[in-house]
Amino acid sequence: MGDMANSSVEFYPKKQRGSGAGGVGGGEGGHGEFGATLEELRALMELRGAEALQKIQESYGDTEGLCRRLKTSPTDGLSDNPTDLEKRGQVFGQNFIPPKKPKTFLQLVWEALQDVTLIILEIAAIISLGLSFYQPPAEESEACGNVSAGAEDEGEAEAGWIEGAAILLSVLCVVLVTAFNDWSKEKQFRGLQSRIEQEQRFAVVRNGTVIQIPVAEMVVGDVAQVKYGDLLPADGILIQGNDLKIDESSLTGESDHVRKSVDKDPMLLSGTHVMEGSGKMVVTAVGVNSQTGIIFTLLGAGEAEEEKKDKKGKQDGTLENNQNKAKKQDEAVAMEMQPLKSAEGGEVEEKEKKKANVPKKEKSVLQGKLTKLAVQIGKAGLVMSAITVIILVLYFVIETFVVQGRSWLTECTPVYVQYFVKFFIIGVTVLVVAVPEGLPLAVTISLAYSVKKMMKDNNLVRHLDACETMGNATAICSDKTGTLTTNRMTVVQAYVGDQHFHEIPDPDQINSNTLELIVSAIAINCAYTSKIMPADKEGGLPKQVGNKTECALLGFVLDLKRDYATVREQIPEEKLYKVYTFNSVRKSMSTVIQLPDGSFRVYSKGASEILLKKCSTIIAAGGEPRPFRPRDRDEMVKKVIEPMACDGLRTICIAYRDLPAEPHPDWDNEADIITNLTCITVVGIEDPVRPEVPEAIRKCQRAGITVRMVTGDNINTARAIAAKCGIIQPGDDFICMEGKDFNRRIRNEKGEVEQERIDKIWPKLRVLARSSPTDKHTLVKGIIDSTIVEQRQVVAVTGDGTNDGPALKKADVGFAMGIAGTDVAKEASDIILTDDNFSSIVKAVMWGRNVYDSISKFLQFQLTVNVVAVIVAFTGACITQDSPLKAVQMLWVNLIMDTFASLALATEPPTEALLLRKPYGRNNPLISRTMMKNILGHGVYQLIIIFTLLFVGEKIFNIDSGRNAPLHSPPSEHYTIIFNTFVLMQLFNEINARKIHGERNVFDGIFGNPIFCGIVLGTFAVQIVIVQFGGKPFSCAPLNVEQWLWCLFVGVGELLWGQVIATVPTSHLKCLKEAGHGPDVDEILDEDLAEDEEEIDLAERELRRGQILWFRGLNRIQTQMEVVSTFKRSGSFQGAVRRRSSILSQLHDVTNISTPTHVVLSTANATGAPGSEFLRSVNGTT
């Protein structure tokens, strides 16, 4: 096979390769230049195994033949000629899937209009408009009571339509703002999406050199290198492979790994994961024509008409359209072939598997609390507005028909109806103000802002709520290599020929035969993708490419003044006879080569305590092997390995074994092959701790977060590094244990994991060494499910390897390494650390807590306004038959306090002070006692002021009273002062709201937030305009300077009053209740069943997430009341359910009230078997 590969290069005379592309450019249209058409290749990729091999033989002779037809070389790949690459893109398509068109602005406006409260307002406004044009005949107006008295005098009656129009206008404002927010959120989400996708690069061979190119630039005919941990970006056919195993569950749903080899099953499909081994493939289908692309097209991700055209074979035209489309969609959005990450239909495989008991990810802590709080507020608002309307109507009816004894005259009906409509509008306005529809907005803005800023702190957030969950984290389980350490490994000690060298030995200190063995063993038995490149800048360290441990060994060869590249040239990758690649079970890697005489040699390297057990001889000082007995091994562990490990070094053993040609070894029986080895050397590899890590870990510990280290390394190495990082301090009471011990202690006699046993260990466990990926998963699951501490632990996990997938998925927040991480790990993660650095996690914690605080600030402000506005409207309406704050004014207040305040308070930058307190915990209330004190304190102040103005204001300012004004009377100064004072008090209270923990200095850092300053000043300016020039639509009369100064004075009083409130110690106010606890009964409603959610488009799910249309309607509130009562009746099983809540609840009104029993079943099954989570594509669970 190897020789074939080399000989095939001759089919490419050099000149043809250069001019071939030129020929292509000028050549005939269609696909005449390539010896295979798009349809043929598409059909070929649908075959598997033996069928596929047969088809390749019939059509192309063999894979070499296919490469020739595609004008590419199996060894050198494509030439880097841009015209050729472009041509291939036109003929065979490009490697991205055109995304679904984003919703247009108008669609978003239409969605925002669906808000029930807004619809009610619109209807009321239209009725009010219609009625305002009806003028009862003059002689009868007397008979209808004092309806239009006072209105006629000013000749203002015709201005009655203004209020209706103004309401419509303000509704329009609210709708536009909501739609704009949705639109910018969608845009940000798509930007993030494309950012994630541009991150993904893949190794291809061009002009004989391996280069990394963005996945979108791959074309048919590229020769790509695949290795352990890759997510295949395109379909291809294997040209050469070592021990390649692929997880195809994302396409087939089969969880067993599929062995791929050139002679049995060479078909590699996009979207599948490489679980073991390495190899090279020639790309045969990309983008919409690859297997995953085809599924997407069926799902309608690529628009249907394109699909039809594609099938008809009008390739060129369509693909050019696609290109233009892609360019239009601001270049970035092009969804590359990342089947699992793309914004739509990431659930392909889930759909294939009919949602094979996918573990549900819980709703994030904050969203649970907010949903609950919002529903409570909504109910209260609904009750208040209903009472307001009823009281107004009754009062009017009794006053008019009973007290004044009038009879209902038909010609007066429109006038009376007009009154009723006015009352109705007041009621709806109370509801509008009561319902905090700014909450979802605040969450969204805060998260979007944080995500954007976290980019700068090297956190690429893939799932928005991860950012906020991180603020609650109580435990971090971190990898060692690359996260706590620099992942720049170097060999610093070696044991060769019975001698322990404490620094790198000189080549002449080692026997020459031994030296040659070391060089060959390292050069051949390291993946050929690992190499050491010259430094980027003068005097810098050489670049390590590929696996870092292997790079350390290759560096060791260079330090011994030898060159590994010459060995690799003599034995190219094609000539390797068999490779047992590294995986987490073997913890070693072996390569077999055939020697010239036909016999075989196995080179092996791996964790020293594992490999030494398989050695029966060791090379002595003279270069000849001597027996190596268990007694010798124990001595070596004591004298060499433990001292190295205690210095924090990783120990790697390198060994070999010769096997005869006859009898032919049974290569599949690995245990017989890799035994009786001869140990050549044991080296100690140092991976220095990153300089900023100890400080970062200290910050975590101060912030109440326990850091645990989970590593595959030897326990002594792990302990030494943990001490350097500060994870363990001398004199602490902690446990360091190995995976074996851990498993023995947590399993019962039957070998099942028991939660009680884990509970005995995890609180003190700080280091878990020699752990397998399953151990990591078990530990994370154990900590999350533990009930011994009163707060449920929120666990973050870092990982970089494919094997970390299950743990990353299980964790509340999974961090993957952006540089060292494999695609599989990134796929399973919530946040990608673009610099692989632990200290970035601390930044994520800070941002997470900041999101939480921002939302609490917003709540504190919002609820003060809500309480005051509702009470004022309610009592005002009951006592004076008219709300002191008119509908349009209420809508303006609503706009300030919802939209603008959420912008201003949600964009506060985080400070280091956030890390000085413990995590809030999952069950802590959103509104603490201190906040409750602030809300009620400021509420009292504002109510006193407003009621004083309402009832004695006209005497204070010596103006006409605005109370009991007839229907269309002109605006009074009296009510304008009330409105103005109210708004100014809110503005100054917004400054108070910046602090929620009872701090005195509310101006602290205010200039660090230009958005905040801008919004406060902007609102103030608009308020001046509204009052002075708002006139009839805003029911405002212009005020003079003195009145303005009084309003301002009262507003500034808010700040002084804030200081008074801060003086009252919260501890004395035992009577204050907290609000917004974690989800409880309502949680159960959210357990909506997952089966009927198939239609939900993933992008929708993401985009809606922040603004889970909580208040889309009163019907929701009623439904929830019904459901809650249903649950109360059906006994209490909340405990079981509380822990798991489905994401889908965030999207769906709880409309299908189903019998509670099967909700619980779904909970019971939701946990899923621990192993089964591994293969599931992740990001469906957002």
Short mmCIF file of C-alpha atoms in Angstrom, two decimals, residues 530-891:
data_model
loop_
_atom_site.label_atom_id
_atom_site.label_comp_id
_atom_site.label_asym_id
_atom_site.label_seq_id
_atom_site.Cartn_x
_atom_site.Cartn_y
_atom_site.Cartn_z
CA SER A 530 3.48 15.92 16.35
CA LYS A 531 6.56 17.92 15.49
CA ILE A 532 8.76 20.75 16.64
CA MET A 533 8.87 23.84 14.43
CA PRO A 534 11.30 26.74 14.61
CA ALA A 535 10.18 29.63 16.83
CA ASP A 536 7.97 32.36 15.39
CA LYS A 537 10.13 35.19 16.67
CA GLU A 538 13.88 35.40 17.14
CA GLY A 539 15.01 33.99 20.46
CA GLY A 540 11.56 32.55 21.25
CA LEU A 541 10.99 28.94 22.24
CA PRO A 542 10.51 26.46 19.38
CA LYS A 543 6.84 25.82 18.56
CA GLN A 544 5.37 22.52 19.67
CA VAL A 545 2.79 21.20 17.21
CA GLY A 546 0.52 18.27 18.03
CA ASN A 547 0.50 16.24 21.22
CA LYS A 548 2.57 18.06 23.83
CA THR A 549 3.90 14.97 25.60
CA GLU A 550 5.16 13.67 22.27
CA CYS A 551 6.68 17.05 21.52
CA ALA A 552 8.59 16.82 24.80
CA LEU A 553 10.01 13.46 23.73
CA LEU A 554 10.90 14.79 20.25
CA GLY A 555 12.57 17.74 21.99
CA PHE A 556 14.54 15.23 24.07
CA VAL A 557 15.82 13.70 20.81
CA LEU A 558 16.90 17.15 19.62
CA ASP A 559 18.60 17.77 22.99
CA LEU A 560 20.54 14.55 22.45
CA LYS A 561 21.88 16.23 19.24
CA ARG A 562 19.96 13.85 16.98
CA ASP A 563 17.27 14.52 14.41
CA TYR A 564 13.98 12.66 14.44
CA ALA A 565 13.01 13.88 10.94
CA THR A 566 15.65 11.70 9.21
CA VAL A 567 14.22 8.58 10.86
CA ARG A 568 10.72 9.57 9.72
CA GLU A 569 11.93 10.08 6.17
CA GLN A 570 13.35 6.56 6.09
CA ILE A 571 10.11 5.13 7.50
CA PRO A 572 7.20 7.29 6.25
CA GLU A 573 3.81 6.93 7.87
CA GLU A 574 2.57 4.64 5.07
CA LYS A 575 5.18 2.04 6.00
CA LEU A 576 4.08 1.67 9.62
CA TYR A 577 2.79 -1.88 9.87
CA LYS A 578 0.32 -1.38 12.72
CA VAL A 579 -0.40 1.35 15.25
CA TYR A 580 -2.10 0.92 18.62
CA THR A 581 -2.99 4.55 19.25
CA PHE A 582 -3.16 6.11 22.68
CA ASN A 583 -6.49 6.00 24.43
CA SER A 584 -7.58 6.51 28.00
CA VAL A 585 -7.90 2.80 28.67
CA ARG A 586 -4.50 1.75 27.33
CA LYS A 587 -2.65 4.81 28.64
CA SER A 588 0.09 3.84 26.17
CA MET A 589 0.81 3.90 22.45
CA SER A 590 2.61 1.31 20.36
CA THR A 591 3.77 1.17 16.76
CA VAL A 592 4.86 -1.90 14.83
CA ILE A 593 7.33 -1.73 11.92
CA GLN A 594 8.54 -4.52 9.69
CA LEU A 595 12.33 -4.79 9.60
CA PRO A 596 14.19 -5.54 6.31
CA ASP A 597 14.56 -9.24 7.25
CA GLY A 598 10.78 -9.63 7.56
CA SER A 599 10.68 -9.72 11.37
CA PHE A 600 8.77 -7.11 13.36
CA ARG A 601 9.67 -4.57 16.00
CA VAL A 602 7.15 -3.05 18.42
CA TYR A 603 7.94 0.31 19.99
CA SER A 604 5.87 1.25 23.02
CA LYS A 605 5.62 4.32 25.25
CA GLY A 606 3.26 5.13 28.09
CA ALA A 607 2.69 5.84 31.76
CA SER A 608 5.68 4.33 33.53
CA GLU A 609 3.89 2.35 36.24
CA ILE A 610 1.67 0.74 33.61
CA LEU A 611 4.34 -0.01 31.04
CA LEU A 612 6.99 -1.21 33.49
CA LYS A 613 4.60 -3.99 34.54
CA LYS A 614 4.83 -5.28 30.96
CA CYS A 615 8.65 -5.15 30.82
CA SER A 616 10.65 -8.32 31.51
CA THR A 617 14.08 -6.92 30.60
CA ILE A 618 15.80 -3.55 30.77
CA ILE A 619 18.78 -2.19 28.87
CA ALA A 620 21.84 -2.03 31.10
CA ALA A 621 24.79 0.39 31.01
CA GLY A 622 26.58 -1.60 28.29
CA GLY A 623 23.61 -1.44 25.94
CA GLU A 624 22.60 -5.12 26.36
CA PRO A 625 19.33 -6.18 28.00
CA ARG A 626 19.33 -7.68 31.49
CA PRO A 627 16.42 -9.35 33.31
CA PHE A 628 13.98 -7.03 35.04
CA ARG A 629 12.15 -8.76 37.88
CA PRO A 630 9.22 -7.49 39.97
CA ARG A 631 11.75 -6.88 42.77
CA ASP A 632 13.79 -4.65 40.45
CA ARG A 633 10.63 -2.89 39.40
CA ASP A 634 9.64 -2.04 42.96
CA GLU A 635 13.12 -0.71 43.59
CA MET A 636 12.97 1.38 40.43
CA VAL A 637 9.59 2.83 41.44
CA LYS A 638 11.03 3.77 44.81
CA LYS A 639 14.40 5.12 43.62
CA VAL A 640 13.48 6.69 40.27
CA ILE A 641 9.79 7.14 39.61
CA GLU A 642 8.61 8.41 42.98
CA PRO A 643 11.39 11.01 43.33
CA MET A 644 10.63 12.26 39.80
CA ALA A 645 6.92 12.38 40.58
CA CYS A 646 7.50 14.25 43.83
CA ASP A 647 9.26 16.95 41.81
CA GLY A 648 5.98 17.23 39.90
CA LEU A 649 7.28 15.41 36.81
CA ARG A 650 5.29 13.12 34.56
CA THR A 651 7.10 9.86 34.07
CA ILE A 652 7.01 8.15 30.68
CA CYS A 653 8.55 4.76 29.99
CA ILE A 654 9.88 3.91 26.50
CA ALA A 655 10.26 0.24 25.59
CA TYR A 656 10.47 -2.09 22.60
CA ARG A 657 10.14 -5.74 21.64
CA ASP A 658 11.24 -7.79 18.62
CA LEU A 659 8.87 -10.38 17.17
CA PRO A 660 9.78 -13.06 14.57
CA ALA A 661 8.15 -13.15 11.11
CA GLU A 662 7.10 -16.76 11.64
CA PRO A 663 4.74 -17.71 13.24
CA HIS A 664 2.86 -14.60 12.12
CA PRO A 665 1.86 -12.63 15.23
CA ASP A 666 -1.85 -12.19 15.94
CA TRP A 667 -2.00 -8.40 15.85
CA ASP A 668 -5.54 -8.19 17.14
CA ASN A 669 -4.54 -9.82 20.37
CA GLU A 670 -2.97 -6.74 21.88
CA ALA A 671 -2.24 -8.25 25.29
CA ASP A 672 0.07 -10.91 23.76
CA ILE A 673 1.91 -8.40 21.57
CA ILE A 674 2.59 -5.77 24.20
CA THR A 675 4.19 -7.86 26.89
CA ASN A 676 7.76 -9.08 27.62
CA LEU A 677 8.98 -5.65 26.55
CA THR A 678 12.49 -4.35 27.03
CA CYS A 679 12.62 -1.03 28.85
CA ILE A 680 14.92 1.47 27.10
CA THR A 681 14.52 4.50 29.33
CA VAL A 682 12.20 6.31 31.73
CA VAL A 683 12.04 10.08 31.31
CA GLY A 684 10.63 12.74 33.62
CA ILE A 685 8.67 15.43 31.80
CA GLU A 686 8.10 18.77 33.42
CA ASP A 687 5.04 20.82 32.67
CA PRO A 688 5.50 24.03 34.66
CA VAL A 689 2.55 25.57 36.50
CA ARG A 690 1.26 28.70 34.76
CA PRO A 691 2.51 31.72 36.70
CA GLU A 692 -0.97 33.25 37.12
CA VAL A 693 -2.68 30.07 38.34
CA PRO A 694 -1.87 30.15 42.11
CA GLU A 695 -3.33 33.67 42.34
CA ALA A 696 -6.43 32.64 40.36
CA ILE A 697 -6.99 29.64 42.62
CA ARG A 698 -6.60 31.83 45.69
CA LYS A 699 -9.32 34.11 44.29
CA CYS A 700 -11.60 31.14 43.72
CA GLN A 701 -11.11 29.89 47.25
CA ARG A 702 -11.78 33.36 48.62
CA ALA A 703 -14.96 33.49 46.55
CA GLY A 704 -16.17 30.25 48.16
CA ILE A 705 -15.37 27.98 45.22
CA THR A 706 -13.59 24.70 45.84
CA VAL A 707 -11.04 23.80 43.19
CA ARG A 708 -10.39 20.09 42.64
CA MET A 709 -7.81 18.67 40.31
CA VAL A 710 -8.69 15.60 38.26
CA THR A 711 -5.77 14.24 36.26
CA GLY A 712 -4.52 11.12 34.56
CA ASP A 713 -1.09 11.63 36.13
CA ASN A 714 0.67 9.71 38.83
CA ILE A 715 -0.52 10.63 42.34
CA ASN A 716 2.82 12.03 43.47
CA THR A 717 3.10 14.26 40.41
CA ALA A 718 -0.47 15.39 40.95
CA ARG A 719 0.11 16.14 44.61
CA ALA A 720 3.27 18.11 43.88
CA ILE A 721 1.52 20.24 41.25
CA ALA A 722 -1.58 20.73 43.44
CA ALA A 723 0.67 22.05 46.21
CA LYS A 724 2.40 24.43 43.78
CA CYS A 725 -0.97 25.74 42.60
CA GLY A 726 -2.31 26.16 46.11
CA ILE A 727 -5.13 23.64 45.67
CA ILE A 728 -3.83 21.92 48.78
CA GLN A 729 -2.05 23.72 51.60
CA PRO A 730 0.24 22.05 54.09
CA GLY A 731 -1.66 21.22 57.26
CA ASP A 732 -5.05 21.15 55.53
CA ASP A 733 -7.41 18.27 56.09
CA PHE A 734 -7.87 17.02 52.52
CA ILE A 735 -7.74 13.81 50.51
CA CYS A 736 -5.67 12.99 47.43
CA MET A 737 -6.54 9.64 45.92
CA GLU A 738 -6.09 7.53 42.82
CA GLY A 739 -8.89 6.49 40.49
CA LYS A 740 -8.60 2.85 41.64
CA ASP A 741 -9.07 3.77 45.30
CA PHE A 742 -11.86 6.16 44.48
CA ASN A 743 -13.73 3.46 42.59
CA ARG A 744 -13.19 0.92 45.33
CA ARG A 745 -14.58 3.29 47.93
CA ILE A 746 -17.65 4.48 46.08
CA ARG A 747 -18.92 1.16 44.76
CA ASN A 748 -20.80 -1.49 46.69
CA GLU A 749 -20.21 -5.24 46.41
CA LYS A 750 -22.12 -5.38 43.13
CA GLY A 751 -19.89 -2.70 41.67
CA GLU A 752 -22.64 -0.07 41.60
CA VAL A 753 -21.88 3.52 42.53
CA GLU A 754 -23.63 4.56 45.74
CA GLN A 755 -24.37 8.20 46.47
CA GLU A 756 -23.84 7.80 50.24
CA ARG A 757 -20.34 6.49 49.60
CA ILE A 758 -19.47 9.39 47.30
CA ASP A 759 -20.83 11.78 49.93
CA LYS A 760 -18.27 10.47 52.40
CA ILE A 761 -15.42 11.35 50.02
CA TRP A 762 -16.09 14.38 47.87
CA PRO A 763 -16.23 17.16 50.46
CA LYS A 764 -12.57 16.57 51.37
CA LEU A 765 -11.32 15.29 48.02
CA ARG A 766 -8.94 17.76 46.36
CA VAL A 767 -6.88 15.65 43.96
CA LEU A 768 -8.00 12.63 41.95
CA ALA A 769 -5.01 11.10 40.16
CA ARG A 770 -4.69 8.34 37.54
CA SER A 771 -8.34 8.86 36.89
CA SER A 772 -10.24 7.60 33.87
CA PRO A 773 -12.84 9.75 32.10
CA THR A 774 -15.56 7.68 33.78
CA ASP A 775 -14.13 8.61 37.18
CA LYS A 776 -14.32 12.25 36.25
CA HIS A 777 -17.93 11.84 35.17
CA THR A 778 -18.80 9.86 38.32
CA LEU A 779 -17.24 12.51 40.55
CA VAL A 780 -19.05 15.39 38.83
CA LYS A 781 -22.36 13.54 38.92
CA GLY A 782 -21.79 12.60 42.55
CA ILE A 783 -21.15 16.20 43.59
CA ILE A 784 -24.14 17.51 41.64
CA ASP A 785 -26.54 14.88 43.00
CA SER A 786 -25.28 15.19 46.55
CA THR A 787 -27.76 16.26 49.20
CA ILE A 788 -25.51 16.45 52.25
CA VAL A 789 -24.96 20.19 51.92
CA GLU A 790 -28.02 22.39 52.10
CA GLN A 791 -27.17 24.11 48.81
CA ARG A 792 -27.10 21.98 45.69
CA GLN A 793 -23.56 22.23 44.37
CA VAL A 794 -23.04 23.95 41.02
CA VAL A 795 -20.08 22.32 39.33
CA ALA A 796 -17.87 23.62 36.55
CA VAL A 797 -15.55 21.24 34.73
CA THR A 798 -12.62 21.87 32.43
CA GLY A 799 -11.53 19.34 29.87
CA ASP A 800 -9.63 19.09 26.62
CA GLY A 801 -9.74 15.46 25.50
CA THR A 802 -12.41 13.53 23.67
CA ASN A 803 -12.76 11.41 26.78
CA ASP A 804 -13.81 14.46 28.83
CA GLY A 805 -17.02 14.74 26.80
CA PRO A 806 -19.34 13.02 29.30
CA ALA A 807 -18.07 15.02 32.27
CA LEU A 808 -18.28 18.31 30.36
CA LYS A 809 -21.84 17.52 29.41
CA LYS A 810 -22.85 16.46 32.90
CA ALA A 811 -21.41 19.56 34.56
CA ASP A 812 -23.47 22.70 35.06
CA VAL A 813 -20.85 24.56 33.04
CA GLY A 814 -18.30 22.79 30.85
CA PHE A 815 -15.13 24.64 29.83
CA ALA A 816 -13.22 23.29 26.85
CA MET A 817 -9.72 24.31 25.86
CA GLY A 818 -9.65 26.40 22.71
CA ILE A 819 -6.06 25.57 21.76
CA ALA A 820 -5.41 22.07 23.05
CA GLY A 821 -9.02 20.91 23.10
CA THR A 822 -10.34 18.38 20.62
CA ASP A 823 -13.47 19.15 18.61
CA VAL A 824 -15.40 16.61 20.63
CA ALA A 825 -14.60 18.41 23.87
CA LYS A 826 -15.54 21.79 22.39
CA GLU A 827 -18.75 20.25 21.17
CA ALA A 828 -19.69 19.11 24.67
CA SER A 829 -18.74 22.37 26.36
CA ASP A 830 -20.65 25.54 27.23
CA ILE A 831 -17.71 27.92 27.24
CA ILE A 832 -14.47 27.66 25.29
CA LEU A 833 -11.34 29.10 26.91
CA THR A 834 -9.57 30.59 23.93
CA ASP A 835 -6.27 30.81 25.83
CA ASP A 836 -6.56 27.50 27.74
CA ASN A 837 -5.91 29.39 30.93
CA PHE A 838 -7.38 28.71 34.35
CA SER A 839 -7.42 32.39 35.27
CA SER A 840 -9.97 32.98 32.51
CA ILE A 841 -12.35 30.80 34.52
CA VAL A 842 -12.10 33.28 37.39
CA LYS A 843 -13.12 36.00 34.93
CA ALA A 844 -16.10 33.88 33.93
CA VAL A 845 -17.13 33.60 37.59
CA MET A 846 -16.86 37.35 37.92
CA TRP A 847 -19.02 37.96 34.85
CA GLY A 848 -21.53 35.37 35.98
CA ARG A 849 -21.95 37.01 39.37
CA ASN A 850 -22.17 40.35 37.64
CA VAL A 851 -25.09 39.15 35.52
CA TYR A 852 -26.84 38.04 38.66
CA ASP A 853 -26.21 41.36 40.38
CA SER A 854 -27.25 43.38 37.34
CA ILE A 855 -30.56 41.60 37.32
CA SER A 856 -31.04 42.12 41.03
CA LYS A 857 -30.30 45.85 40.57
CA PHE A 858 -32.83 46.02 37.80
CA LEU A 859 -35.40 44.17 39.90
CA GLN A 860 -34.87 46.49 42.84
CA PHE A 861 -35.49 49.50 40.62
CA GLN A 862 -38.33 47.97 38.66
CA LEU A 863 -40.28 46.74 41.65
CA THR A 864 -40.11 50.13 43.38
CA VAL A 865 -41.64 51.74 40.28
CA ASN A 866 -44.20 48.96 39.96
CA VAL A 867 -45.36 49.13 43.55
CA VAL A 868 -45.68 52.91 43.50
CA ALA A 869 -47.30 53.20 40.06
CA VAL A 870 -49.84 50.49 40.78
CA ILE A 871 -50.80 51.89 44.17
CA VAL A 872 -51.06 55.43 42.82
CA ALA A 873 -53.19 54.40 39.86
CA PHE A 874 -55.35 52.18 42.05
CA THR A 875 -56.03 54.54 44.97
CA GLY A 876 -56.20 57.53 42.65
CA ALA A 877 -58.79 55.78 40.55
CA CYS A 878 -60.81 54.74 43.58
CA ILE A 879 -60.81 58.17 45.23
CA THR A 880 -60.88 60.57 42.27
CA GLN A 881 -62.34 58.34 39.53
CA ASP A 882 -59.33 59.03 37.40
CA SER A 883 -55.80 57.79 37.49
CA PRO A 884 -53.40 60.62 38.35
CA LEU A 885 -51.02 59.05 35.83
CA LYS A 886 -52.62 58.88 32.38
CA ALA A 887 -52.27 55.86 30.09
CA VAL A 888 -49.73 57.51 27.84
CA GLN A 889 -47.70 58.71 30.81
CA MET A 890 -47.79 55.22 32.27
CA LEU A 891 -46.47 53.87 29.00
#
